[in-house]
Amino acid sequence: MSTTSLCPALPEVQDELTRREFVAALTAAGLLAACGRDRVTAPDGAATRTVTSHNGPVEVPADPGRVVAAIGSFEIDMVAVGVMPVLTTSFAGPWVKLGSSVKITENIPPDPEELLALRPDLMLGWNWVTAEPVYEKLVKIAPYVGLGESAATAGPGFENGPLKSWGTLFLSVCDVLGRRPEGERLVAELETRLDRLAERRSGQPRLRVARIEFYKSGSFSWRGQDEDTAELMRRIGLEVVGPATSERDQSLERLAEIDADRLIIPVGSESIPRAVYEEVAATPLFRAIPAVAAGRVDLVDARLWPGLGHLWARALVDDLERLYVPA
């Protein structure tokens, strides 16, 4: 069982600056490194325990201290429960503060040589890494736990219902790190907040919202119903307009199909440049969209929309409240 937590609770941060300042303060005080007090230990006090993963049972340290976030958004979930990775292929946006000691790699998955230099005791990442040729070299350096977005691969965090990166997959990460109790508390806090925001929106007129992106000139992406972002939008009472799954590289002619009260357009990241949006926004096809003609377009931070992970979900909910929930 866990001992009493010495970690400060994450507040329900309402803006990006507060979030950065809060996590930065924890880092400076050394609390993120120390936040392993509320963790699950091996039942007999052993140095290792066995966890469930896509690649079968994996023996991991009972108290991992040098963890690698091998792929994508896993560093976001590690930081949420007080684990600062030694290396990551960073997916985190400006709303997650990584410590100055964290090594950022462009190698996906990480290169065995750079791993050897960091001496990790645990690696955590997406399940597909287990099929990569380099996998056999990786597991000779440290245990690798592969997780994924399905009932078969999400690990013990997956429960009856759709996978949510802020809940089910997050809890799988917490299990691997030995921090399930802290993870469950954070999930419960976020679920309560979502319910409260939905209550504040109740009684408001129906609001149908579509989300599109412009990666390159001449086409657009229409984000789908199956994403975590769409689920969070529904949770606060919005009606999401769009295909079942995201559709990339669609002809601009299809913009005429977007029949929504409001239009969300992420801009400003390296892959979704604002200049491309501005080019398309000048076209008659774009201006003919009913929401555009009515002046109901919300430009949002492309580094945040869409995303994965528990801290990402908290940051996105901040934005959803700002845009669509009455004060």
C-alpha positions as a Python dict, from the first residue, in 0.01 Angstrom:
ca = {
    (1, 'M'): (0, 0, 0),
    (2, 'S'): (111, 360, -43),
    (3, 'T'): (240, 580, 233),
    (4, 'T'): (114, 932, 298),
    (5, 'S'): (192, 1159, 5),
    (6, 'L'): (445, 1437, 54),
    (7, 'C'): (370, 1581, -291),
    (8, 'P'): (172, 1903, -337),
    (9, 'A'): (-159, 1851, -513),
    (10, 'L'): (-181, 1985, -867),
    (11, 'P'): (-425, 2275, -861),
    (12, 'E'): (-701, 2320, -1115),
    (13, 'V'): (-484, 2562, -1313),
    (14, 'Q'): (-692, 2797, -1526),
    (15, 'D'): (-426, 2945, -1754),
    (16, 'E'): (-101, 2854, -1920),
    (17, 'L'): (118, 3098, -1728),
    (18, 'T'): (-1, 2973, -1388),
    (19, 'R'): (60, 2614, -1496),
    (20, 'R'): (416, 2685, -1607),
    (21, 'E'): (493, 2882, -1292),
    (22, 'F'): (351, 2609, -1067),
    (23, 'V'): (545, 2322, -1224),
    (24, 'A'): (860, 2535, -1248),
    (25, 'A'): (833, 2610, -876),
    (26, 'L'): (808, 2239, -797),
    (27, 'T'): (1114, 2172, -1009),
    (28, 'A'): (1316, 2446, -844),
    (29, 'A'): (1222, 2319, -498),
    (30, 'G'): (1319, 1964, -588),
    (31, 'L'): (966, 1840, -525),
    (32, 'L'): (912, 1675, -862),
    (33, 'A'): (1217, 1459, -806),
    (34, 'A'): (1099, 1376, -455),
    (35, 'C'): (737, 1308, -535),
    (36, 'G'): (773, 933, -519),
    (37, 'R'): (638, 913, -166),
    (38, 'D'): (287, 815, -269),
    (39, 'R'): (375, 508, -467),
    (40, 'V'): (288, 141, -480),
    (41, 'T'): (569, -85, -363),
    (42, 'A'): (629, -452, -426),
    (43, 'P'): (415, -653, -178),
    (44, 'D'): (712, -811, -2),
    (45, 'G'): (941, -509, -15),
    (46, 'A'): (1128, -658, -311),
    (47, 'A'): (1334, -441, -541),
    (48, 'T'): (1119, -525, -844),
    (49, 'R'): (760, -597, -934),
    (50, 'T'): (579, -724, -1244),
    (51, 'V'): (352, -504, -1455),
    (52, 'T'): (120, -570, -1748),
    (53, 'S'): (211, -442, -2091),
    (54, 'H'): (153, -501, -2460),
    (55, 'N'): (475, -704, -2469),
    (56, 'G'): (366, -932, -2187),
    (57, 'P'): (456, -924, -1818),
    (58, 'V'): (759, -703, -1755),
    (59, 'E'): (968, -696, -1438),
    (60, 'V'): (1036, -333, -1344),
    (61, 'P'): (1200, -157, -1048),
    (62, 'A'): (964, -116, -754),
    (63, 'D'): (1095, 239, -719),
    (64, 'P'): (1220, 354, -1063),
    (65, 'G'): (1451, 651, -1049),
    (66, 'R'): (1588, 698, -1402),
    (67, 'V'): (1297, 664, -1642),
    (68, 'V'): (1301, 717, -2019),
    (69, 'A'): (989, 840, -2198),
    (70, 'A'): (1071, 656, -2518),
    (71, 'I'): (787, 784, -2736),
    (72, 'G'): (541, 1067, -2760),
    (73, 'S'): (330, 1194, -2472),
    (74, 'F'): (452, 973, -2190),
    (75, 'E'): (670, 1243, -2036),
    (76, 'I'): (352, 1447, -1981),
    (77, 'D'): (202, 1175, -1765),
    (78, 'M'): (530, 1115, -1580),
    (79, 'V'): (558, 1480, -1479),
    (80, 'A'): (194, 1477, -1365),
    (81, 'V'): (279, 1227, -1091),
    (82, 'G'): (619, 1364, -1001),
    (83, 'V'): (858, 1169, -1225),
    (84, 'M'): (1100, 1377, -1429),
    (85, 'P'): (1231, 1161, -1716),
    (86, 'V'): (1603, 1146, -1785),
    (87, 'L'): (1534, 1139, -2160),
    (88, 'T'): (1234, 1196, -2384),
    (89, 'T'): (1134, 1244, -2747),
    (90, 'S'): (936, 1542, -2624),
    (91, 'F'): (571, 1577, -2713),
    (92, 'A'): (503, 1829, -2437),
    (93, 'G'): (393, 2180, -2518),
    (94, 'P'): (468, 2499, -2327),
    (95, 'W'): (212, 2393, -2064),
    (96, 'V'): (451, 2123, -1932),
    (97, 'K'): (781, 2228, -1779),
    (98, 'L'): (1058, 1974, -1821),
    (99, 'G'): (1361, 2004, -1595),
    (100, 'S'): (1684, 2143, -1735),
    (101, 'S'): (1853, 1806, -1682),
    (102, 'V'): (1613, 1624, -1917),
    (103, 'K'): (1780, 1520, -2241),
    (104, 'I'): (1564, 1570, -2551),
    (105, 'T'): (1632, 1332, -2836),
    (106, 'E'): (1521, 1340, -3198),
    (107, 'N'): (1565, 964, -3225),
    (108, 'I'): (1235, 777, -3224),
    (109, 'P'): (1277, 539, -3051),
    (110, 'P'): (1591, 650, -2864),
    (111, 'D'): (1928, 527, -2986),
    (112, 'P'): (2094, 253, -2772),
    (113, 'E'): (2414, 455, -2746),
    (114, 'E'): (2243, 759, -2593),
    (115, 'L'): (2053, 533, -2356),
    (116, 'L'): (2371, 367, -2234),
    (117, 'A'): (2513, 707, -2145),
    (118, 'L'): (2210, 785, -1926),
    (119, 'R'): (2188, 449, -1744),
    (120, 'P'): (1805, 426, -1725),
    (121, 'D'): (1637, 169, -1504),
    (122, 'L'): (1303, 178, -1693),
    (123, 'M'): (1173, 271, -2039),
    (124, 'L'): (811, 345, -2118),
    (125, 'G'): (655, 410, -2459),
    (126, 'W'): (408, 305, -2726),
    (127, 'N'): (361, -62, -2797),
    (128, 'W'): (479, -43, -3160),
    (129, 'V'): (839, -3, -3043),
    (130, 'T'): (835, -372, -2948),
    (131, 'A'): (821, -455, -3319),
    (132, 'E'): (1116, -230, -3414),
    (133, 'P'): (1450, -394, -3506),
    (134, 'V'): (1623, -195, -3231),
    (135, 'Y'): (1393, -331, -2960),
    (136, 'E'): (1618, -626, -2871),
    (137, 'K'): (1904, -384, -2807),
    (138, 'L'): (1685, -156, -2597),
    (139, 'V'): (1569, -426, -2356),
    (140, 'K'): (1928, -525, -2287),
    (141, 'I'): (1977, -176, -2141),
    (142, 'A'): (1660, -152, -1927),
    (143, 'P'): (1308, -300, -1907),
    (144, 'Y'): (1074, -164, -2173),
    (145, 'V'): (700, -138, -2108),
    (146, 'G'): (491, -90, -2422),
    (147, 'L'): (141, 56, -2391),
    (148, 'G'): (-118, 150, -2652),
    (149, 'E'): (-462, 286, -2724),
    (150, 'S'): (-680, -24, -2718),
    (151, 'A'): (-827, -265, -2464),
    (152, 'A'): (-557, -517, -2556),
    (153, 'T'): (-259, -283, -2525),
    (154, 'A'): (-346, -6, -2279),
    (155, 'G'): (-239, -210, -1979),
    (156, 'P'): (-414, -224, -1641),
    (157, 'G'): (-529, 137, -1667),
    (158, 'F'): (-787, 30, -1926),
    (159, 'E'): (-1129, -28, -1775),
    (160, 'N'): (-1473, -83, -1920),
    (161, 'G'): (-1533, 200, -2164),
    (162, 'P'): (-1350, 403, -2427),
    (163, 'L'): (-982, 474, -2377),
    (164, 'K'): (-902, 825, -2258),
    (165, 'S'): (-542, 938, -2257),
    (166, 'W'): (-612, 1161, -1956),
    (167, 'G'): (-761, 868, -1763),
    (168, 'T'): (-723, 509, -1875),
    (169, 'L'): (-387, 533, -2051),
    (170, 'F'): (-263, 773, -1784),
    (171, 'L'): (-346, 519, -1515),
    (172, 'S'): (-153, 255, -1708),
    (173, 'V'): (151, 483, -1696),
    (174, 'C'): (93, 536, -1323),
    (175, 'D'): (82, 159, -1270),
    (176, 'V'): (417, 114, -1441),
    (177, 'L'): (571, 392, -1231),
    (178, 'G'): (419, 262, -907),
    (179, 'R'): (201, 572, -864),
    (180, 'R'): (-152, 445, -919),
    (181, 'P'): (-300, 609, -604),
    (182, 'E'): (-177, 954, -705),
    (183, 'G'): (-298, 898, -1061),
    (184, 'E'): (-645, 797, -947),
    (185, 'R'): (-670, 1113, -737),
    (186, 'L'): (-575, 1333, -1034),
    (187, 'V'): (-821, 1156, -1266),
    (188, 'A'): (-1101, 1199, -1011),
    (189, 'E'): (-1023, 1571, -981),
    (190, 'L'): (-1039, 1621, -1357),
    (191, 'E'): (-1358, 1418, -1396),
    (192, 'T'): (-1522, 1630, -1125),
    (193, 'R'): (-1415, 1947, -1302),
    (194, 'L'): (-1559, 1824, -1634),
    (195, 'D'): (-1890, 1749, -1465),
    (196, 'R'): (-1898, 2098, -1311),
    (197, 'L'): (-1827, 2264, -1644),
    (198, 'A'): (-2107, 2061, -1804),
    (199, 'E'): (-2342, 2182, -1531),
    (200, 'R'): (-2246, 2542, -1603),
    (201, 'R'): (-2322, 2488, -1972),
    (202, 'S'): (-2653, 2315, -1906),
    (203, 'G'): (-2949, 2527, -2008),
    (204, 'Q'): (-2742, 2706, -2272),
    (205, 'P'): (-2844, 2685, -2641),
    (206, 'R'): (-2709, 2387, -2831),
    (207, 'L'): (-2362, 2458, -2969),
    (208, 'R'): (-2236, 2257, -3267),
    (209, 'V'): (-1859, 2288, -3312),
    (210, 'A'): (-1629, 2164, -3591),
    (211, 'R'): (-1249, 2149, -3585),
    (212, 'I'): (-1030, 2178, -3896),
    (213, 'E'): (-659, 2231, -3963),
    (214, 'F'): (-449, 2356, -4253),
    (215, 'Y'): (-114, 2181, -4285),
    (216, 'K'): (-45, 2286, -4643),
    (217, 'S'): (-195, 2497, -4916),
    (218, 'G'): (-485, 2353, -5109),
    (219, 'S'): (-614, 2102, -4854),
    (220, 'F'): (-739, 2069, -4498),
    (221, 'S'): (-779, 1816, -4218),
    (222, 'W'): (-1120, 1760, -4061),
    (223, 'R'): (-1068, 1623, -3710),
    (224, 'G'): (-1276, 1322, -3612),
    (225, 'Q'): (-1518, 1215, -3342),
    (226, 'D'): (-1286, 948, -3202),
    (227, 'E'): (-1017, 1176, -3060),
    (228, 'D'): (-961, 1266, -2696),
    (229, 'T'): (-1011, 1631, -2788),
    (230, 'A'): (-1358, 1557, -2924),
    (231, 'E'): (-1448, 1355, -2615),
    (232, 'L'): (-1346, 1640, -2383),
    (233, 'M'): (-1557, 1879, -2593),
    (234, 'R'): (-1857, 1648, -2557),
    (235, 'R'): (-1799, 1611, -2184),
    (236, 'I'): (-1859, 1983, -2126),
    (237, 'G'): (-2175, 1981, -2339),
    (238, 'L'): (-2061, 2068, -2690),
    (239, 'E'): (-2188, 1885, -2998),
    (240, 'V'): (-1894, 1787, -3217),
    (241, 'V'): (-1947, 1810, -3594),
    (242, 'G'): (-1715, 1598, -3805),
    (243, 'P'): (-1634, 1256, -3947),
    (244, 'A'): (-1608, 942, -3734),
    (245, 'T'): (-1230, 947, -3774),
    (246, 'S'): (-1004, 1232, -3880),
    (247, 'E'): (-973, 1288, -4255),
    (248, 'R'): (-643, 1436, -4377),
    (249, 'D'): (-560, 1601, -4710),
    (250, 'Q'): (-918, 1685, -4800),
    (251, 'S'): (-994, 1910, -5095),
    (252, 'L'): (-1091, 2265, -5005),
    (253, 'E'): (-1412, 2200, -5199),
    (254, 'R'): (-1529, 1998, -4896),
    (255, 'L'): (-1526, 2308, -4676),
    (256, 'A'): (-1880, 2366, -4798),
    (257, 'E'): (-1988, 2056, -4600),
    (258, 'I'): (-1899, 2207, -4263),
    (259, 'D'): (-2231, 2298, -4107),
    (260, 'A'): (-2146, 2404, -3751),
    (261, 'D'): (-2227, 2696, -3522),
    (262, 'R'): (-1860, 2759, -3448),
    (263, 'L'): (-1535, 2660, -3616),
    (264, 'I'): (-1216, 2578, -3425),
    (265, 'I'): (-892, 2624, -3620),
    (266, 'P'): (-556, 2552, -3454),
    (267, 'V'): (-270, 2768, -3582),
    (268, 'G'): (84, 2860, -3490),
    (269, 'S'): (285, 2538, -3462),
    (270, 'E'): (568, 2421, -3683),
    (271, 'S'): (341, 2171, -3862),
    (272, 'I'): (36, 2401, -3875),
    (273, 'P'): (179, 2742, -3974),
    (274, 'R'): (-38, 3048, -3939),
    (275, 'A'): (70, 3159, -4285),
    (276, 'V'): (-102, 2859, -4444),
    (277, 'Y'): (-424, 2937, -4259),
    (278, 'E'): (-412, 3301, -4370),
    (279, 'E'): (-363, 3193, -4730),
    (280, 'V'): (-668, 2966, -4719),
    (281, 'A'): (-871, 3219, -4518),
    (282, 'A'): (-849, 3459, -4812),
    (283, 'T'): (-1022, 3216, -5050),
    (284, 'P'): (-1393, 3230, -5143),
    (285, 'L'): (-1432, 2864, -5042),
    (286, 'F'): (-1328, 2942, -4686),
    (287, 'R'): (-1528, 3263, -4658),
    (288, 'A'): (-1841, 3076, -4771),
    (289, 'I'): (-1842, 2846, -4465),
    (290, 'P'): (-2150, 2953, -4263),
    (291, 'A'): (-1958, 2987, -3935),
    (292, 'V'): (-1692, 3198, -4109),
    (293, 'A'): (-1950, 3421, -4276),
    (294, 'A'): (-2110, 3476, -3934),
    (295, 'G'): (-1776, 3559, -3771),
    (296, 'R'): (-1783, 3254, -3545),
    (297, 'V'): (-1425, 3125, -3585),
    (298, 'D'): (-1202, 3044, -3286),
    (299, 'L'): (-829, 3042, -3360),
    (300, 'V'): (-655, 2827, -3097),
    (301, 'D'): (-299, 2724, -3011),
    (302, 'A'): (-193, 2441, -3244),
    (303, 'R'): (60, 2324, -2986),
    (304, 'L'): (-233, 2235, -2761),
    (305, 'W'): (-504, 2124, -3007),
    (306, 'P'): (-501, 1823, -3033),
    (307, 'G'): (-288, 1626, -2789),
    (308, 'L'): (-257, 1342, -2541),
    (309, 'G'): (-190, 1295, -2173),
    (310, 'H'): (-326, 1402, -1839),
    (311, 'L'): (-162, 1745, -1809),
    (312, 'W'): (-252, 1810, -2174),
    (313, 'A'): (-617, 1739, -2093),
    (314, 'R'): (-609, 1983, -1803),
    (315, 'A'): (-462, 2253, -2026),
    (316, 'L'): (-717, 2185, -2301),
    (317, 'V'): (-1004, 2205, -2053),
    (318, 'D'): (-869, 2548, -1951),
    (319, 'D'): (-912, 2656, -2313),
    (320, 'L'): (-1255, 2497, -2349),
    (321, 'E'): (-1376, 2677, -2038),
    (322, 'R'): (-1241, 3008, -2166),
    (323, 'L'): (-1410, 2967, -2503),
    (324, 'Y'): (-1739, 2792, -2435),
    (325, 'V'): (-1841, 2790, -2068),
    (326, 'P'): (-2031, 3089, -1926),
    (327, 'A'): (-1872, 3253, -1621),
}
